[in-house]
PDB file of C-alpha atoms and ligand atoms in Angstrom:
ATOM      1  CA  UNK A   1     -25.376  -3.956   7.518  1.00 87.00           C
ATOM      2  CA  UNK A   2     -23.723  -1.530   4.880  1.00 95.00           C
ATOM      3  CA  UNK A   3     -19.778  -1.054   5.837  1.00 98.00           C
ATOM      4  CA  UNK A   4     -17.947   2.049   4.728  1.00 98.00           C
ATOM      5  CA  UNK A   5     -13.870   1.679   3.824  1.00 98.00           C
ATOM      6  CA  UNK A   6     -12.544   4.877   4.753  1.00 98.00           C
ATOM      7  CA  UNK A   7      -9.503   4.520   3.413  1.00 98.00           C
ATOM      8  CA  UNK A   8      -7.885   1.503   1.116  1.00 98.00           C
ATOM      9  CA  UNK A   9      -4.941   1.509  -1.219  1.00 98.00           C
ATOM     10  CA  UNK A  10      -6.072  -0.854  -4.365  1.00 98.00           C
ATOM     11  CA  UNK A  11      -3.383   0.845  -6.455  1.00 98.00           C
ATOM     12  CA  UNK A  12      -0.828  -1.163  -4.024  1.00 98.00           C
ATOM     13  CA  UNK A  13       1.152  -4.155  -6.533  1.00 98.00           C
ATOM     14  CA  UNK A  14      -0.628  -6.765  -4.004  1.00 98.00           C
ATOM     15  CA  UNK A  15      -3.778  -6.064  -5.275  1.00 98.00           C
ATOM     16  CA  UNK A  16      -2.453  -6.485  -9.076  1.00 98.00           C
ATOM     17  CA  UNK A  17      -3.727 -10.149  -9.495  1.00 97.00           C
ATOM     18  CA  UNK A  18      -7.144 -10.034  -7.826  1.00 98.00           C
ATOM     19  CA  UNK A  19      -7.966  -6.264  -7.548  1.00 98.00           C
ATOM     20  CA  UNK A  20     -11.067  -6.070 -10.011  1.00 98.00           C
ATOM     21  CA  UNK A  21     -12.534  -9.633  -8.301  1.00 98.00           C
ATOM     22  CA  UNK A  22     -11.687  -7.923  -5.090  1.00 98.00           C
ATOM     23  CA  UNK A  23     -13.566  -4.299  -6.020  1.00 98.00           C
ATOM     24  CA  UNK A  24     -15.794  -5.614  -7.898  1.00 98.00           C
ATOM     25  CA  UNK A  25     -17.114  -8.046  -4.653  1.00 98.00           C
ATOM     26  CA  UNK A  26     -17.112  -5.893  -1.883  1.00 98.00           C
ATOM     27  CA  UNK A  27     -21.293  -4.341  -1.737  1.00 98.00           C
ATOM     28  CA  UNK A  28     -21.990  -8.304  -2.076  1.00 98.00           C
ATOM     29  CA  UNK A  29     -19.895  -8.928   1.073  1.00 97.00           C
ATOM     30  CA  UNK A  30     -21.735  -5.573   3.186  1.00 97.00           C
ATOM     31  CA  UNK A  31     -18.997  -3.108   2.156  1.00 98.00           C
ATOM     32  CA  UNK A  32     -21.304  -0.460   0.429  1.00 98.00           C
ATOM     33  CA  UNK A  33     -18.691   2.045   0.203  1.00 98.00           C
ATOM     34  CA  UNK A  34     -14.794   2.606  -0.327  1.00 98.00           C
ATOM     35  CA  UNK A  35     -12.679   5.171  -0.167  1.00 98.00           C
ATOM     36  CA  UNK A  36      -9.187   4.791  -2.234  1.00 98.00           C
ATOM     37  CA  UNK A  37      -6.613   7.578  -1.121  1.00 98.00           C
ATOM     38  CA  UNK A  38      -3.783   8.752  -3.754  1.00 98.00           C
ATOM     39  CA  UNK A  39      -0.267   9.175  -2.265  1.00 98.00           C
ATOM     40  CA  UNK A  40       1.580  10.831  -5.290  1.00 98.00           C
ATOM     41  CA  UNK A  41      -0.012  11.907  -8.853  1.00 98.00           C
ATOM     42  CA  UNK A  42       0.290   7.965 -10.359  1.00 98.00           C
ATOM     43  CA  UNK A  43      -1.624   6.655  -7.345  1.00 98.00           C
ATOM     44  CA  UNK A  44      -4.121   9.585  -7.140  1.00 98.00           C
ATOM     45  CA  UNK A  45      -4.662   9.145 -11.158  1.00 98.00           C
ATOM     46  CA  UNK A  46      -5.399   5.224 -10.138  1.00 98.00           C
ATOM     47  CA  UNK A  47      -7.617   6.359  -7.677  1.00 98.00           C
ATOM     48  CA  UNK A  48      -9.576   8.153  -9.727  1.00 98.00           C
ATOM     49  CA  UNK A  49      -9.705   5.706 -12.587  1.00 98.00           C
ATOM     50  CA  UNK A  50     -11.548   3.106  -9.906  1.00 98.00           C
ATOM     51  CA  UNK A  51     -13.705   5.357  -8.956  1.00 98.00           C
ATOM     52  CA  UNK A  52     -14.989   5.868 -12.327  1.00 98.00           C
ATOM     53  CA  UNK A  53     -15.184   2.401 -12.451  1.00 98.00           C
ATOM     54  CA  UNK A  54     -17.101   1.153 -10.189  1.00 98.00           C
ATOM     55  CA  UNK A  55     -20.302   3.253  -8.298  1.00 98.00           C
ATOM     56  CA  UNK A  56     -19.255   1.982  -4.859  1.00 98.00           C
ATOM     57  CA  UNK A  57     -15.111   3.676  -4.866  1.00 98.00           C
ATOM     58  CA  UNK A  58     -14.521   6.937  -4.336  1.00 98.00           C
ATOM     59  CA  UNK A  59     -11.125   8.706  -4.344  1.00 98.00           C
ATOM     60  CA  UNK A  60      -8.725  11.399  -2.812  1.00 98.00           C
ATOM     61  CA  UNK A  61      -6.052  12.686  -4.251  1.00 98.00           C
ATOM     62  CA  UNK A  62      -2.529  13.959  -2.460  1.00 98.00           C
ATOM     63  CA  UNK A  63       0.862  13.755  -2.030  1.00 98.00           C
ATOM     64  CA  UNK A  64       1.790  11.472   0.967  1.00 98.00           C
ATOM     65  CA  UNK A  65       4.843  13.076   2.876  1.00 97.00           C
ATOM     66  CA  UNK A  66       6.782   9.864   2.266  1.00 96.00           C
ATOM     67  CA  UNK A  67       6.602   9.786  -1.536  1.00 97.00           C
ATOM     68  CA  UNK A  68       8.356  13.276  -1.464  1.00 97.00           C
ATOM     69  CA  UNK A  69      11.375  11.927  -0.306  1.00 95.00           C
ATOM     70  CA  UNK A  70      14.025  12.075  -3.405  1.00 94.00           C
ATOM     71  CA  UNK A  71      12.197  13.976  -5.502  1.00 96.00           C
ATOM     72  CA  UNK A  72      13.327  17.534  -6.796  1.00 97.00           C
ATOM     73  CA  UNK A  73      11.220  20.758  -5.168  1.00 97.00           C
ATOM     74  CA  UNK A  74      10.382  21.204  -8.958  1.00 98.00           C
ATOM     75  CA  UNK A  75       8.947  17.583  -9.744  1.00 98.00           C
ATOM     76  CA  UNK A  76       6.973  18.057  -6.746  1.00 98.00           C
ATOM     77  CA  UNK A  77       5.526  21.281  -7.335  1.00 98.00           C
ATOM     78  CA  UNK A  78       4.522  20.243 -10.927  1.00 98.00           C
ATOM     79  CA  UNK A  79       2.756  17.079  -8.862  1.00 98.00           C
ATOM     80  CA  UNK A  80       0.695  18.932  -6.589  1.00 98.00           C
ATOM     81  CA  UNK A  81      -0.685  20.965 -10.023  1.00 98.00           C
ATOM     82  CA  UNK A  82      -1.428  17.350 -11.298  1.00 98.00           C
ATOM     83  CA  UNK A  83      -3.199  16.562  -8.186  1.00 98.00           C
ATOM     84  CA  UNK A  84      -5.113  19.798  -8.550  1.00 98.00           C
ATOM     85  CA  UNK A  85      -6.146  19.416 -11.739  1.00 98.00           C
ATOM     86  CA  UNK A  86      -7.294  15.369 -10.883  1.00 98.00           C
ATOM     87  CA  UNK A  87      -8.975  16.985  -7.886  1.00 98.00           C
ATOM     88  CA  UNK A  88     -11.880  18.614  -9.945  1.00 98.00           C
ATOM     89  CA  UNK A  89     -13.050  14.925 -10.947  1.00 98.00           C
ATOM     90  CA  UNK A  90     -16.832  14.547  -9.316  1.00 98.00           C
ATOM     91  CA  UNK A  91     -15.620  11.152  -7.716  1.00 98.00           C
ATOM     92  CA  UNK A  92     -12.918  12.670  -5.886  1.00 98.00           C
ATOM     93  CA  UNK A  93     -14.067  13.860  -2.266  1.00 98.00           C
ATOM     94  CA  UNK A  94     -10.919  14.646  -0.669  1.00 98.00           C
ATOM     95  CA  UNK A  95      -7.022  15.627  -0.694  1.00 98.00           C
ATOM     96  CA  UNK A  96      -5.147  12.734   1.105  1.00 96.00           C
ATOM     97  CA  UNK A  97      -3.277  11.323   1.921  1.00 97.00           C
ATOM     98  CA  UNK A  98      -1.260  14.229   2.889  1.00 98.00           C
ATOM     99  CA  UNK A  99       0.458  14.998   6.292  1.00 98.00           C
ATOM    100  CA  UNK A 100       3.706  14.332   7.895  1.00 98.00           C
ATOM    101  CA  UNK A 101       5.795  10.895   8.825  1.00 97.00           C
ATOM    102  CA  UNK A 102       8.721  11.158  11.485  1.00 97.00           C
ATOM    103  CA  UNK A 103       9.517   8.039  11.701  1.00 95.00           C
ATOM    104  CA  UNK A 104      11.899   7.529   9.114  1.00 88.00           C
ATOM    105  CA  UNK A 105      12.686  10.923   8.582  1.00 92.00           C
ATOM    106  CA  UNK A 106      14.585  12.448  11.204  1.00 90.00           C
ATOM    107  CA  UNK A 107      16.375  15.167   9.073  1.00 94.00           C
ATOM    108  CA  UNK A 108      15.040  18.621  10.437  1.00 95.00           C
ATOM    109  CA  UNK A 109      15.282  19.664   6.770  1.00 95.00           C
ATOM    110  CA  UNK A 110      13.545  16.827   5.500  1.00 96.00           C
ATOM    111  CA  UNK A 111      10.844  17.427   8.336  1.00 97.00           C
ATOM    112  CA  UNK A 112      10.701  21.134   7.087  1.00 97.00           C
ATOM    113  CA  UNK A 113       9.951  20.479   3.529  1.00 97.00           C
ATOM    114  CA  UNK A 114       7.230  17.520   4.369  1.00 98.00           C
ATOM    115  CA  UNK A 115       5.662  20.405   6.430  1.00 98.00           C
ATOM    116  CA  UNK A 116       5.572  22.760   3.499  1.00 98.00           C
ATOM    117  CA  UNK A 117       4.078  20.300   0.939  1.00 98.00           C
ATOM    118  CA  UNK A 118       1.756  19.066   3.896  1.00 98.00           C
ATOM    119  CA  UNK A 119       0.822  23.250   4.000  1.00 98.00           C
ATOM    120  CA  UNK A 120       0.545  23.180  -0.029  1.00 98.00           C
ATOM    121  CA  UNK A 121      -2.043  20.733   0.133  1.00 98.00           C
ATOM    122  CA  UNK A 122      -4.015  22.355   3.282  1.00 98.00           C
ATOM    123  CA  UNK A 123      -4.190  25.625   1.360  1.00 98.00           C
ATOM    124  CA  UNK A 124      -5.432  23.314  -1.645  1.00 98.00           C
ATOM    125  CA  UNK A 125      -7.773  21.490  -0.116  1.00 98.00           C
ATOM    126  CA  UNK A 126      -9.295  25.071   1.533  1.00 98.00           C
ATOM    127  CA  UNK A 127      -9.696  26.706  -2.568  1.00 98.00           C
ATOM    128  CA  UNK A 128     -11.365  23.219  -3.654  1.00 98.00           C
ATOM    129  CA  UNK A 129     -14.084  23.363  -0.266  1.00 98.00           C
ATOM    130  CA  UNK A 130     -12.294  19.620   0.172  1.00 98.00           C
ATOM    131  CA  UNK A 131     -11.930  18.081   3.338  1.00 98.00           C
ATOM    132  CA  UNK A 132      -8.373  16.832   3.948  1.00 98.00           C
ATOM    133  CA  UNK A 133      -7.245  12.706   4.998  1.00 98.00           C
ATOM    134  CA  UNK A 134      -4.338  13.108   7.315  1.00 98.00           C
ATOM    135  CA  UNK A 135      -1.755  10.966   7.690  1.00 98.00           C
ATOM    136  CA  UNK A 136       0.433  11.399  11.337  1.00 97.00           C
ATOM    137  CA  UNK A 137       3.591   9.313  12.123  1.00 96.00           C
ATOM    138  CA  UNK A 138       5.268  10.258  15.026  1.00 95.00           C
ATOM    139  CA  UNK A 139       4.107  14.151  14.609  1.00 97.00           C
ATOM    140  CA  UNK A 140       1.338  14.523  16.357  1.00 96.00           C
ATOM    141  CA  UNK A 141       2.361  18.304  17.678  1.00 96.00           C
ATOM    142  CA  UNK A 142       3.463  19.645  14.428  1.00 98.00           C
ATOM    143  CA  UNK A 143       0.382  18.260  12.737  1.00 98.00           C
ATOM    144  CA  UNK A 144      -1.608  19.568  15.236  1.00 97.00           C
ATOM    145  CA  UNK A 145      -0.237  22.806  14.896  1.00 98.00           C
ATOM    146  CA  UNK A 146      -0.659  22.800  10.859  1.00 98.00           C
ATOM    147  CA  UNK A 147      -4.499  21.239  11.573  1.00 97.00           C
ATOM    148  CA  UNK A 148      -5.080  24.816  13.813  1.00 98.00           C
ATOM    149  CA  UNK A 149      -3.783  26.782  11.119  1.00 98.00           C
ATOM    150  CA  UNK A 150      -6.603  25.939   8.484  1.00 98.00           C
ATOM    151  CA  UNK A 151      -9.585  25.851  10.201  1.00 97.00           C
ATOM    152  CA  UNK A 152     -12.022  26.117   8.006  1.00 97.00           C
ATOM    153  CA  UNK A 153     -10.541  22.322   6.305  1.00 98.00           C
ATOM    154  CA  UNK A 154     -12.650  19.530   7.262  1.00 98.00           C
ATOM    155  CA  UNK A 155      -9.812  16.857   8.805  1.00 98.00           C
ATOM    156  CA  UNK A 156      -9.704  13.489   9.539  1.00 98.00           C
ATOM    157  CA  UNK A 157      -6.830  12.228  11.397  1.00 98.00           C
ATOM    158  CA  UNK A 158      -6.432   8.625   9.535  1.00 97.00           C
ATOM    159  CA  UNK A 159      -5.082   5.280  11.296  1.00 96.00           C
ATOM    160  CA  UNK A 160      -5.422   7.165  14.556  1.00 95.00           C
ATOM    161  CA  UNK A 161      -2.054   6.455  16.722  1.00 89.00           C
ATOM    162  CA  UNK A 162      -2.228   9.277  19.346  1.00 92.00           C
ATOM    163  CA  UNK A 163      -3.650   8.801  22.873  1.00 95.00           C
ATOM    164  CA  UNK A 164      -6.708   9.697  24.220  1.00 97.00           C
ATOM    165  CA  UNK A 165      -5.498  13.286  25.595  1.00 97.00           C
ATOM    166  CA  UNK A 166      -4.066  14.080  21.637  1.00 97.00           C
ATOM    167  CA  UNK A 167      -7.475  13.012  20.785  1.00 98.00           C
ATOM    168  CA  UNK A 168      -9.125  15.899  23.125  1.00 98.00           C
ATOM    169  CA  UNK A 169      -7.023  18.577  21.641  1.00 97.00           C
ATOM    170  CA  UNK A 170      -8.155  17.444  17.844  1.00 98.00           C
ATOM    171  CA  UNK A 171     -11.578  16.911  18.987  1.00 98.00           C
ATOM    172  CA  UNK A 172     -11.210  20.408  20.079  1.00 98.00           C
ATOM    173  CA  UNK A 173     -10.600  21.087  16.472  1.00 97.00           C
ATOM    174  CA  UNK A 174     -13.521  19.458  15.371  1.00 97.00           C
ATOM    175  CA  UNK A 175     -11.205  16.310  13.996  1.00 98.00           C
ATOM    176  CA  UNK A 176     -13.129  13.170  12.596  1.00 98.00           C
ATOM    177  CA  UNK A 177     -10.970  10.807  13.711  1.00 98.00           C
ATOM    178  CA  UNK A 178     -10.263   7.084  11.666  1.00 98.00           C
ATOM    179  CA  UNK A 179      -9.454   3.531  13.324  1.00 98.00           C
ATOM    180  CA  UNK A 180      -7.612   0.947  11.671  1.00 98.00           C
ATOM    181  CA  UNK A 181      -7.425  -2.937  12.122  1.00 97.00           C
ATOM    182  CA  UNK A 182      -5.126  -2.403  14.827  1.00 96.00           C
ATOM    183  CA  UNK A 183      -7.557  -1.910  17.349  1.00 97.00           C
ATOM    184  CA  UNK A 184      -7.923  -5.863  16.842  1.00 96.00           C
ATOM    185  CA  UNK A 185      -3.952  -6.537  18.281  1.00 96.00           C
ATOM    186  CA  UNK A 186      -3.005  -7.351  21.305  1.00 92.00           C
ATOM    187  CA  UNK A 187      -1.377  -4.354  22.413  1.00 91.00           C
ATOM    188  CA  UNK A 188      -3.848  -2.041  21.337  1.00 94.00           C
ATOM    189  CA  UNK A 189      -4.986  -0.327  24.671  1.00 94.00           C
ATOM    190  CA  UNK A 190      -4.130   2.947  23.883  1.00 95.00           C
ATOM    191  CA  UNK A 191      -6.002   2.325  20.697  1.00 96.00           C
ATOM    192  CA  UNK A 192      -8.984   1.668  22.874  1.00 97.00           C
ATOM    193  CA  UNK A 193      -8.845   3.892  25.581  1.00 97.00           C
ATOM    194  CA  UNK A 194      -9.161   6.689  22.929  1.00 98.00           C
ATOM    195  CA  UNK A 195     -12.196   5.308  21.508  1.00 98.00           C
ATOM    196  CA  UNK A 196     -13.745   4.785  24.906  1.00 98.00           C
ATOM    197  CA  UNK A 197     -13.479   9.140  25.043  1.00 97.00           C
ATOM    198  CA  UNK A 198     -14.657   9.839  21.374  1.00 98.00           C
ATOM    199  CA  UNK A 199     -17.837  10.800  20.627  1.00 98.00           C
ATOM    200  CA  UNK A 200     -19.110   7.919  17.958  1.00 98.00           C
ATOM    201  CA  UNK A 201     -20.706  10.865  15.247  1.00 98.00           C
ATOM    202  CA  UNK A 202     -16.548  11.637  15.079  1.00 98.00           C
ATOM    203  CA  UNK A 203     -15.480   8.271  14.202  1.00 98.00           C
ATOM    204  CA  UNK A 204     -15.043   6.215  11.173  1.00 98.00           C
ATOM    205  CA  UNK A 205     -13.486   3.220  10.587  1.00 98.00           C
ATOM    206  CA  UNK A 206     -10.958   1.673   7.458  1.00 98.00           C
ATOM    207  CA  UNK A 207      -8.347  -0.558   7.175  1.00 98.00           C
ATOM    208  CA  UNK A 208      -5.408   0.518   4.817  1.00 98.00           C
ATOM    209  CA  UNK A 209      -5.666  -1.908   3.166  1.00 98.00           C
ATOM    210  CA  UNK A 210      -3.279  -3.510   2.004  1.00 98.00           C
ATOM    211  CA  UNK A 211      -1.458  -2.579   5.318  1.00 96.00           C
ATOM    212  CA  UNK A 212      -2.431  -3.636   9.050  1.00 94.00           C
ATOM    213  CA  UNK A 213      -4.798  -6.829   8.481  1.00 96.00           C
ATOM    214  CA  UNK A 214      -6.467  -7.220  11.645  1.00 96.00           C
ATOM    215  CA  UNK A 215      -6.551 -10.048  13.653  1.00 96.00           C
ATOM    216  CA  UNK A 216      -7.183 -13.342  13.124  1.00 95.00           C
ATOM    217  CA  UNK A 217      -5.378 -12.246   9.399  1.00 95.00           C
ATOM    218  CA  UNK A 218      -2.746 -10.070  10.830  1.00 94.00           C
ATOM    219  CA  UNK A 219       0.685 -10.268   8.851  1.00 93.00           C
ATOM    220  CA  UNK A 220      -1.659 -11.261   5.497  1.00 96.00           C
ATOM    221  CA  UNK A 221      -2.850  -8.606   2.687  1.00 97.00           C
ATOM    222  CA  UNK A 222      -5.866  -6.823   4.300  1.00 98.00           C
ATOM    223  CA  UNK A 223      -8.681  -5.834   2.103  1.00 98.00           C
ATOM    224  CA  UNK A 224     -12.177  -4.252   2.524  1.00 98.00           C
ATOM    225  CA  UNK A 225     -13.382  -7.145   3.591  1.00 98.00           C
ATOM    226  CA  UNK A 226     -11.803  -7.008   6.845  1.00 98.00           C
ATOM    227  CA  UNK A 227     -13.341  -3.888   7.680  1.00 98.00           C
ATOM    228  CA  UNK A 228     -16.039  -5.440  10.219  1.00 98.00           C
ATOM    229  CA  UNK A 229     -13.285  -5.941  12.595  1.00 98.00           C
ATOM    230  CA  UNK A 230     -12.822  -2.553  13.396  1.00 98.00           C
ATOM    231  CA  UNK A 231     -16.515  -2.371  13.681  1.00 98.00           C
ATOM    232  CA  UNK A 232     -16.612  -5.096  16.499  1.00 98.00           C
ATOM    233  CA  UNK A 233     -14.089  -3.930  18.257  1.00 97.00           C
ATOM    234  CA  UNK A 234     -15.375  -0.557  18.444  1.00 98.00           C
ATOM    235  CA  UNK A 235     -19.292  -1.934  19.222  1.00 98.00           C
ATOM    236  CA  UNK A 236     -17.582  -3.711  22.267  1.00 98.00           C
ATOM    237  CA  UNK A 237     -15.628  -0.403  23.908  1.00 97.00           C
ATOM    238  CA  UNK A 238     -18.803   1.593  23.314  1.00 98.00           C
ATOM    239  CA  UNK A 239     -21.750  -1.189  24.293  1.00 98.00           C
ATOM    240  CA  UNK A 240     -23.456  -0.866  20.625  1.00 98.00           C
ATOM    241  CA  UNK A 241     -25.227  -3.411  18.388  1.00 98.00           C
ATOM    242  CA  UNK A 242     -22.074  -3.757  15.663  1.00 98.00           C
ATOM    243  CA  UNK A 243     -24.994  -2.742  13.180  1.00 98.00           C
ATOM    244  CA  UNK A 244     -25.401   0.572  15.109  1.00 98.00           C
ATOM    245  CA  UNK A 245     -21.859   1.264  14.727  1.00 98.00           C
ATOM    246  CA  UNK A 246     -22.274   0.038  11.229  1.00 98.00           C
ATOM    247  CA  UNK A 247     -25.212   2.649  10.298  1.00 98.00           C
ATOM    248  CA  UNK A 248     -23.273   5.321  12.735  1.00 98.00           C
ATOM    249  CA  UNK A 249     -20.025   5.157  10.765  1.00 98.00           C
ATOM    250  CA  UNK A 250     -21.125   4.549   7.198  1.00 98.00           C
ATOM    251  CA  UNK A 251     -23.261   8.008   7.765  1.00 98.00           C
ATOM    252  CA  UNK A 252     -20.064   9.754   9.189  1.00 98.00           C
ATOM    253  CA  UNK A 253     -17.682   8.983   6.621  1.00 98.00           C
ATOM    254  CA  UNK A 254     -21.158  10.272   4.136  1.00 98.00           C
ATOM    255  CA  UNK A 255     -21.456  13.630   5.515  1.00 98.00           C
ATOM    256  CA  UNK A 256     -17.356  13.992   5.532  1.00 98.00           C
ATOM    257  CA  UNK A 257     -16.890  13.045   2.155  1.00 98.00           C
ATOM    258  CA  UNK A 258     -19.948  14.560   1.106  1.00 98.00           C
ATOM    259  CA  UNK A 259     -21.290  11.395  -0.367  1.00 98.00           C
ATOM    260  CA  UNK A 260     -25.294  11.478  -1.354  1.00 92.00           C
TER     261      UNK A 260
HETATM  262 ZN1  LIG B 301      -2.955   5.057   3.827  1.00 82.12          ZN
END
């Protein structure tokens, strides 16, 4: 059984002590593949430097709406040409994670200019032929209405958080769409109920690391090796072998990230 990480963060400080034992174990453990997202141009040029590391990581580079908060328009426009120029590296297969995060920002302004930089990036992504990693926090409609405006981007919608009638409409869009650990808590039945209506050839699964450890490690680092939980849980809604899922999901996140 060959697992694919869609999406880790081993630049993350928690990861400082362990993270070439941790990398460097994962295809002995069944993860085969990894995919480490950049969120400004120091994590993207991490990214990229484990990917040339080691065969199994590849990267994606982007500015995460987030890590745009108190910087100058002009530091982040001279960013996003970093990115660009990172972005021509073979080993990077995507721009992400890009997108927009409500949660914390509530400032229509603020909101404004993450939807500009999130545009920046679409219209990147779209010269490069890359597909785009999505991150959506509590913006489901306006990132919906920037994923419509760029159709010709390959999207996945990371962390999935929406319900199963937001997953229709991106469907609709031809999303891929990305499950986390959380599908392992408790209270994930929304989680569930939208897995239950997506086709499997649009799903892939991650875990952020080193965010949302699923259960039974919730509240502790998460790392690639946690990313059979997902797999479980999702074999269980759908009635698959977890190897089927496995093979299913590993070839998904292949064709999107164009990985031989
Ligand atoms: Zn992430």
């Amino acid at each position: 059984m060959i697992l694919f990480d869609t999406h880790a963060h081993y630049d993350d400080e928690r990861f400082d002590a362990d993270r070439d034992a941790v990398l460097s174990s994962l295809p002995e453990h069944g993860v085969g593949l990894v995919l480490n997202p950049g969120c400004d141009p120091e994590t993207s040029c991490r990214a990229v430097s484990y990917a040339e590391t080691y065969d199994h990581v590849y990267a994606a580079v982007g500015y995460h709406p987030e890590n745009i908060e108190g910087i100058s328009d002009e530091a982040v426009e001279a960013g996003l040409k970093e990115i660009e120029v990172l972005a021509a590296h073979p080993k990077v297969r995507a721009i992400g994670e890009i997108g927009l995060d409500y949660y914390w920002c509530k400032e229509p302004a603020e909101r404004k200019r993450q939807q500009e930089v999130f545009r920046a990036q679409m219209r990147m992504a779209g010269r490069l032929g890359l597909p785009v990693i999505i991150h959506d926090r509590e913006a489901h409609l306006d990132c919906l209405t920037i994923a419509e405006q760029y159709p010709n981007v390959p999207k996945v919608f990371h962390c999935y958080s929406g319900s199963a009638e937001f997953a229709k409409q991106l469907l609709a869009l031809d999303c891929m769409l990305s499950f986390t650990g959380v599908v392992t808590f408790k209270n994930a039945k929304k989680a569930l109920e939208a897995i239950r209506l997506i086709p499997i050839e649009r799903l892939m699964i991650e875990t952020d690391s080193p965010y949302m450890a699923p259960e039974p490690y919730r509240g502790k680092r998460n790392s690639s090796l946690y990313v059979h939980r997902v797999a479980e849980v999702i074999a269980e809604v759908k009635g698959l072998p977890v190897e089927e899922v496995a093979r299913i999901t590993t070839e998904n996140g292949k064709k999107f990230f164009n990985i031989p």
